[in-house]
Amino acid sequence: MKKALSMALAAALMVAVLAGCGGGKDNGAGSNASGSNPSSASTAGSSSDASNPPSTEPDPVTINFPTASSGGALYAVGAAITNLWDTEIPYVSASSQASNGGIDNLTQVSEGEAQVSIAISSNCYQCLNGTDSFEGYAYDDLKVIGGLYFNPNQVVVTEKSGITDLAGVKGKHFAVAAAGSSVEGECMNHFTAAGLTYPDDINCEYIAFTDAADMLQNGTIDGAWIMSGAPASAVSQACSAGCKLLNISDEIISTLQADYPWYAPFTIPAGTYPGQDEDVQTSAIKMVMFCRGDLSEQAVYDLTKTFWENIDQLGEAQGNLKGLTPEEAVKDIANLPLHAGAERYYKEIGVL
């Protein structure tokens, strides 16, 4: 049974990545993003009540799940998760879409355009509390389904650029992702820690990962910042063309941790990318799967339970989900509040 589900997930993921979405069910006009109350049977016609008992299945729930650009690992992660939910939970219709990444995802969820997504824990904290990019726009009903994997910063440079460390990016033509995105925020934090004035010291290019990979391959930019689970297709493409990853030093990571305690050192093992003969140290932040607080407890319980009961098969379909455990899902999430449905599941299995 597990093997069959794994094959089905892998096939569904391939379809979703090609089509750019993961949805399948048609909820019609009765779709309800909150899915909070079970359907009730009509009280009319009491003679038929015995043969038509009240429905116990929740109202239909639609899950829109923004991810990131199609060149990042998060795009495939979202497709794998939504295909699982769409297939395994009868009343849920789930689909994933490309987006501009974490800050865009949080904005869409806070404004009700989406119901579930993933972002780094730091951005979730800022959104919940209305700081940094979310100053004046706090979404205080943000809830967590679970912490996932650490999301490493990956700094890719061309050989001809001569860049050997972050300080060496000064004066270079460098892709910093979309303006105002969580990835650009990483650039600002790291380059500042390296002693640069951001963005004045850099010839910034505000482009998506896929475009950055093309320009690295063509040699029309000197480097790019890609924050994504490893391996990421954009980094693989660039390294296949002779680019390399930069190490981020212990000193810079310590400087970051003094102001931003969510940072952790992370090792990208040798052989992760073409031509990568040695381990590369970088920084990382844990990815968090979050949702709107007005999703019903039952819906989020079912989303959480289905996710973890199929995590082995999800890991086979998408490498960034491999080896995740519910025990780690409640750790390193910047003290963000769990949704009641997720909390119920974690208590049920003894994690909380």
Tab-separated table of N, CA, C and O in Angstrom, residues 89-137:
chain	number	residue	atom	x	y	z
A	89	ILE	N	-7.711	13.510	1.432
A	89	ILE	CA	-8.745	14.075	2.309
A	89	ILE	C	-9.956	14.408	1.440
A	89	ILE	O	-9.911	15.344	0.641
A	90	PRO	N	-11.047	13.648	1.572
A	90	PRO	CA	-12.162	13.768	0.624
A	90	PRO	C	-12.756	15.162	0.496
A	90	PRO	O	-13.144	15.583	-0.601
A	91	TYR	N	-12.839	15.901	1.596
A	91	TYR	CA	-13.514	17.202	1.531
A	91	TYR	C	-12.568	18.361	1.217
A	91	TYR	O	-12.986	19.513	1.168
A	92	VAL	N	-11.274	18.069	0.992
A	92	VAL	CA	-10.281	19.110	0.731
A	92	VAL	C	-9.915	19.147	-0.749
A	92	VAL	O	-9.618	18.117	-1.357
A	93	SER	N	-9.940	20.335	-1.320
A	93	SER	CA	-9.418	20.574	-2.665
A	93	SER	C	-8.217	21.500	-2.524
A	93	SER	O	-8.360	22.651	-2.114
A	94	ALA	N	-7.030	20.973	-2.808
A	94	ALA	CA	-5.798	21.728	-2.566
A	94	ALA	C	-5.000	21.901	-3.840
A	94	ALA	O	-4.891	20.971	-4.649
A	95	SER	N	-4.421	23.078	-4.020
A	95	SER	CA	-3.582	23.341	-5.181
A	95	SER	C	-2.449	24.277	-4.805
A	95	SER	O	-2.583	25.109	-3.903
A	96	SER	N	-1.313	24.117	-5.480
A	96	SER	CA	-0.158	24.977	-5.238
A	96	SER	C	0.062	25.886	-6.437
A	96	SER	O	-0.299	25.537	-7.565
A	97	GLN	N	0.638	27.058	-6.173
A	97	GLN	CA	0.913	28.020	-7.235
A	97	GLN	C	2.284	28.644	-7.018
A	97	GLN	O	2.764	28.733	-5.885
A	98	ALA	N	2.907	29.087	-8.095
A	98	ALA	CA	4.151	29.844	-7.994
A	98	ALA	C	3.861	31.192	-7.331
A	98	ALA	O	2.745	31.715	-7.398
A	99	SER	N	4.878	31.746	-6.670
A	99	SER	CA	4.730	33.053	-6.028
A	99	SER	C	6.100	33.719	-5.959
A	99	SER	O	7.093	33.174	-6.444
A	100	ASN	N	6.151	34.867	-5.302
A	100	ASN	CA	7.421	35.568	-5.104
A	100	ASN	C	8.113	35.163	-3.806
A	100	ASN	O	9.044	35.827	-3.357
A	101	GLY	N	7.653	34.077	-3.184
A	101	GLY	CA	8.335	33.564	-2.008
A	101	GLY	C	7.681	33.945	-0.701
A	101	GLY	O	6.514	34.360	-0.648
A	102	GLY	N	8.450	33.813	0.406
A	102	GLY	CA	7.912	33.869	1.752
A	102	GLY	C	7.082	35.081	2.105
A	102	GLY	O	5.976	34.949	2.647
A	103	ILE	N	7.567	36.285	1.838
A	103	ILE	CA	6.818	37.486	2.209
A	103	ILE	C	5.527	37.577	1.405
A	103	ILE	O	4.458	37.906	1.946
A	104	ASP	N	5.597	37.254	0.133
A	104	ASP	CA	4.397	37.209	-0.700
A	104	ASP	C	3.429	36.160	-0.166
A	104	ASP	O	2.215	36.388	-0.093
A	105	ASN	N	3.933	34.987	0.229
A	105	ASN	CA	3.081	33.921	0.763
A	105	ASN	C	2.348	34.383	2.016
A	105	ASN	O	1.147	34.152	2.182
A	106	LEU	N	3.085	35.026	2.921
A	106	LEU	CA	2.477	35.518	4.155
A	106	LEU	C	1.440	36.593	3.875
A	106	LEU	O	0.383	36.636	4.513
A	107	THR	N	1.721	37.451	2.916
A	107	THR	CA	0.765	38.501	2.554
A	107	THR	C	-0.511	37.888	1.993
A	107	THR	O	-1.624	38.294	2.355
A	108	GLN	N	-0.363	36.904	1.106
A	108	GLN	CA	-1.544	36.260	0.519
A	108	GLN	C	-2.391	35.568	1.585
A	108	GLN	O	-3.625	35.633	1.555
A	109	VAL	N	-1.744	34.894	2.520
A	109	VAL	CA	-2.495	34.216	3.581
A	109	VAL	C	-3.161	35.236	4.502
A	109	VAL	O	-4.329	35.097	4.867
A	110	SER	N	-2.450	36.285	4.866
A	110	SER	CA	-3.025	37.278	5.778
A	110	SER	C	-4.200	38.006	5.148
A	110	SER	O	-5.133	38.420	5.841
A	111	GLU	N	-4.182	38.147	3.813
A	111	GLU	CA	-5.266	38.844	3.118
A	111	GLU	C	-6.381	37.911	2.652
A	111	GLU	O	-7.348	38.351	2.036
A	112	GLY	N	-6.247	36.609	2.943
A	112	GLY	CA	-7.291	35.657	2.603
A	112	GLY	C	-7.251	35.141	1.182
A	112	GLY	O	-8.162	34.421	0.759
A	113	GLU	N	-6.210	35.490	0.421
A	113	GLU	CA	-6.090	34.985	-0.942
A	113	GLU	C	-5.582	33.550	-0.958
A	113	GLU	O	-5.720	32.842	-1.955
A	114	ALA	N	-4.956	33.122	0.121
A	114	ALA	CA	-4.474	31.761	0.277
A	114	ALA	C	-4.761	31.330	1.716
A	114	ALA	O	-5.058	32.168	2.578
A	115	GLN	N	-4.686	30.018	1.946
A	115	GLN	CA	-5.023	29.502	3.268
A	115	GLN	C	-3.828	28.868	3.985
A	115	GLN	O	-3.738	28.900	5.206
A	116	VAL	N	-2.926	28.265	3.243
A	116	VAL	CA	-1.761	27.575	3.807
A	116	VAL	C	-0.551	27.905	2.949
A	116	VAL	O	-0.666	28.056	1.730
A	117	SER	N	0.619	28.025	3.567
A	117	SER	CA	1.841	28.205	2.786
A	117	SER	C	3.045	27.895	3.669
A	117	SER	O	2.906	27.378	4.782
A	118	ILE	N	4.214	28.209	3.149
A	118	ILE	CA	5.472	27.979	3.849
A	118	ILE	C	6.330	29.237	3.735
A	118	ILE	O	6.367	29.891	2.695
A	119	ALA	N	7.019	29.563	4.814
A	119	ALA	CA	7.980	30.666	4.812
A	119	ALA	C	9.005	30.385	5.906
A	119	ALA	O	8.810	29.507	6.748
A	120	ILE	N	10.079	31.128	5.890
A	120	ILE	CA	11.063	30.981	6.954
A	120	ILE	C	10.485	31.534	8.259
A	120	ILE	O	9.665	32.446	8.253
A	121	SER	N	10.931	30.956	9.384
A	121	SER	CA	10.361	31.317	10.683
A	121	SER	C	10.518	32.801	10.995
A	121	SER	O	9.644	33.404	11.636
A	122	SER	N	11.606	33.408	10.530
A	122	SER	CA	11.819	34.827	10.804
A	122	SER	C	10.735	35.689	10.171
A	122	SER	O	10.204	36.616	10.798
A	123	ASN	N	10.388	35.411	8.927
A	123	ASN	CA	9.341	36.173	8.253
A	123	ASN	C	7.981	35.945	8.899
A	123	ASN	O	7.165	36.868	8.993
A	124	CYS	N	7.724	34.717	9.347
A	124	CYS	CA	6.466	34.435	10.048
A	124	CYS	C	6.381	35.250	11.337
A	124	CYS	O	5.331	35.814	11.661
A	125	TYR	N	7.462	35.326	12.060
A	125	TYR	CA	7.516	36.102	13.295
A	125	TYR	C	7.248	37.581	13.002
A	125	TYR	O	6.494	38.249	13.714
A	126	GLN	N	7.865	38.094	11.949
A	126	GLN	CA	7.677	39.494	11.581
A	126	GLN	C	6.232	39.774	11.167
A	126	GLN	O	5.669	40.813	11.517
A	127	CYS	N	5.625	38.843	10.437
A	127	CYS	CA	4.237	39.006	10.007
A	127	CYS	C	3.299	38.991	11.210
A	127	CYS	O	2.398	39.831	11.322
A	128	LEU	N	3.497	38.047	12.121
A	128	LEU	CA	2.653	37.927	13.305
A	128	LEU	C	2.712	39.194	14.159
A	128	LEU	O	1.698	39.641	14.701
A	129	ASN	N	3.900	39.790	14.240
A	129	ASN	CA	4.115	40.924	15.139
A	129	ASN	C	4.134	42.282	14.447
A	129	ASN	O	4.282	43.314	15.109
A	130	GLY	N	4.010	42.294	13.115
A	130	GLY	CA	3.950	43.561	12.394
A	130	GLY	C	5.247	44.330	12.410
A	130	GLY	O	5.247	45.554	12.574
A	131	THR	N	6.378	43.631	12.215
A	131	THR	CA	7.679	44.294	12.189
A	131	THR	C	8.317	44.159	10.809
A	131	THR	O	7.828	43.427	9.953
A	132	ASP	N	9.402	44.886	10.597
A	132	ASP	CA	10.185	44.814	9.359
A	132	ASP	C	9.284	45.023	8.144
A	132	ASP	O	8.592	46.034	8.070
A	133	SER	N	9.249	44.085	7.221
A	133	SER	CA	8.447	44.244	6.001
A	133	SER	C	6.956	44.322	6.287
A	133	SER	O	6.181	44.769	5.429
A	134	PHE	N	6.536	43.888	7.481
A	134	PHE	CA	5.110	43.862	7.823
A	134	PHE	C	4.742	44.964	8.821
A	134	PHE	O	3.684	44.890	9.441
A	135	GLU	N	5.581	45.979	8.948
A	135	GLU	CA	5.294	47.063	9.881
A	135	GLU	C	3.970	47.728	9.505
A	135	GLU	O	3.767	48.170	8.376
A	136	GLY	N	3.065	47.760	10.461
A	136	GLY	CA	1.741	48.323	10.215
A	136	GLY	C	0.770	47.348	9.590
A	136	GLY	O	-0.399	47.691	9.363
A	137	TYR	N	1.214	46.123	9.318
A	137	TYR	CA	0.358	45.127	8.665
A	137	TYR	C	0.438	43.779	9.372
A	137	TYR	O	0.494	42.736	8.746
